[in-house]
């Protein structure tokens, strides 16, 4: 789909990974770190958790937002790896 191509191109420009969050598998454990309230407020969708590297993977339409990254890292004590996703997809994923 052209939509995916655009997302991948944007992500490449920003040097961040991208994700199709609607079809993505979400690790339920990660939802303990980032609440639905936080997800809705910041339009983010956490989906991955790596205990070894203490990293949370989060879909966002604004992956270069360092303030947001710092905020979540302070809140969770984990590193944050942002993945670019479409805003409307994130909102869909949150409301599931």
PDB file of C-alpha atoms in Angstrom, residues 30-46 75 90-96:
ATOM      1  CA  UNK A  30       4.036  -3.131  28.424  1.00  0.00           C
ATOM      2  CA  UNK A  31       0.566  -1.786  29.197  1.00  0.00           C
ATOM      3  CA  UNK A  32       1.467  -1.912  32.882  1.00  0.00           C
ATOM      4  CA  UNK A  33       4.106   0.734  32.254  1.00  0.00           C
ATOM      5  CA  UNK A  34       2.162   3.117  30.055  1.00  0.00           C
ATOM      6  CA  UNK A  35      -1.478   3.495  31.052  1.00  0.00           C
ATOM      7  CA  UNK A  36      -4.317   4.006  28.610  1.00  0.00           C
ATOM      8  CA  UNK A  37      -4.759   7.518  30.032  1.00  0.00           C
ATOM      9  CA  UNK A  38      -1.152   8.379  29.187  1.00  0.00           C
ATOM     10  CA  UNK A  39      -1.475   6.723  25.791  1.00  0.00           C
ATOM     11  CA  UNK A  40      -4.579   8.772  24.976  1.00  0.00           C
ATOM     12  CA  UNK A  41      -3.122  12.014  26.279  1.00  0.00           C
ATOM     13  CA  UNK A  42       0.076  11.740  24.236  1.00  0.00           C
ATOM     14  CA  UNK A  43      -1.251   9.720  21.285  1.00  0.00           C
ATOM     15  CA  UNK A  44       1.221   6.906  21.840  1.00  0.00           C
ATOM     16  CA  UNK A  45       0.738   3.154  21.721  1.00  0.00           C
ATOM     17  CA  UNK A  46       3.246   1.004  23.605  1.00  0.00           C
ATOM     18  CA  UNK A  75       7.994   7.702  34.471  1.00  0.00           C
ATOM     19  CA  UNK A  90      -2.427   4.855  16.948  1.00  0.00           C
ATOM     20  CA  UNK A  91      -5.794   6.221  18.023  1.00  0.00           C
ATOM     21  CA  UNK A  92      -7.467   3.096  16.589  1.00  0.00           C
ATOM     22  CA  UNK A  93      -5.032   0.838  18.418  1.00  0.00           C
ATOM     23  CA  UNK A  94      -5.483   2.641  21.755  1.00  0.00           C
ATOM     24  CA  UNK A  95      -9.254   2.384  21.646  1.00  0.00           C
ATOM     25  CA  UNK A  96      -9.280  -1.385  20.998  1.00  0.00           C
TER      26      UNK A  96
END
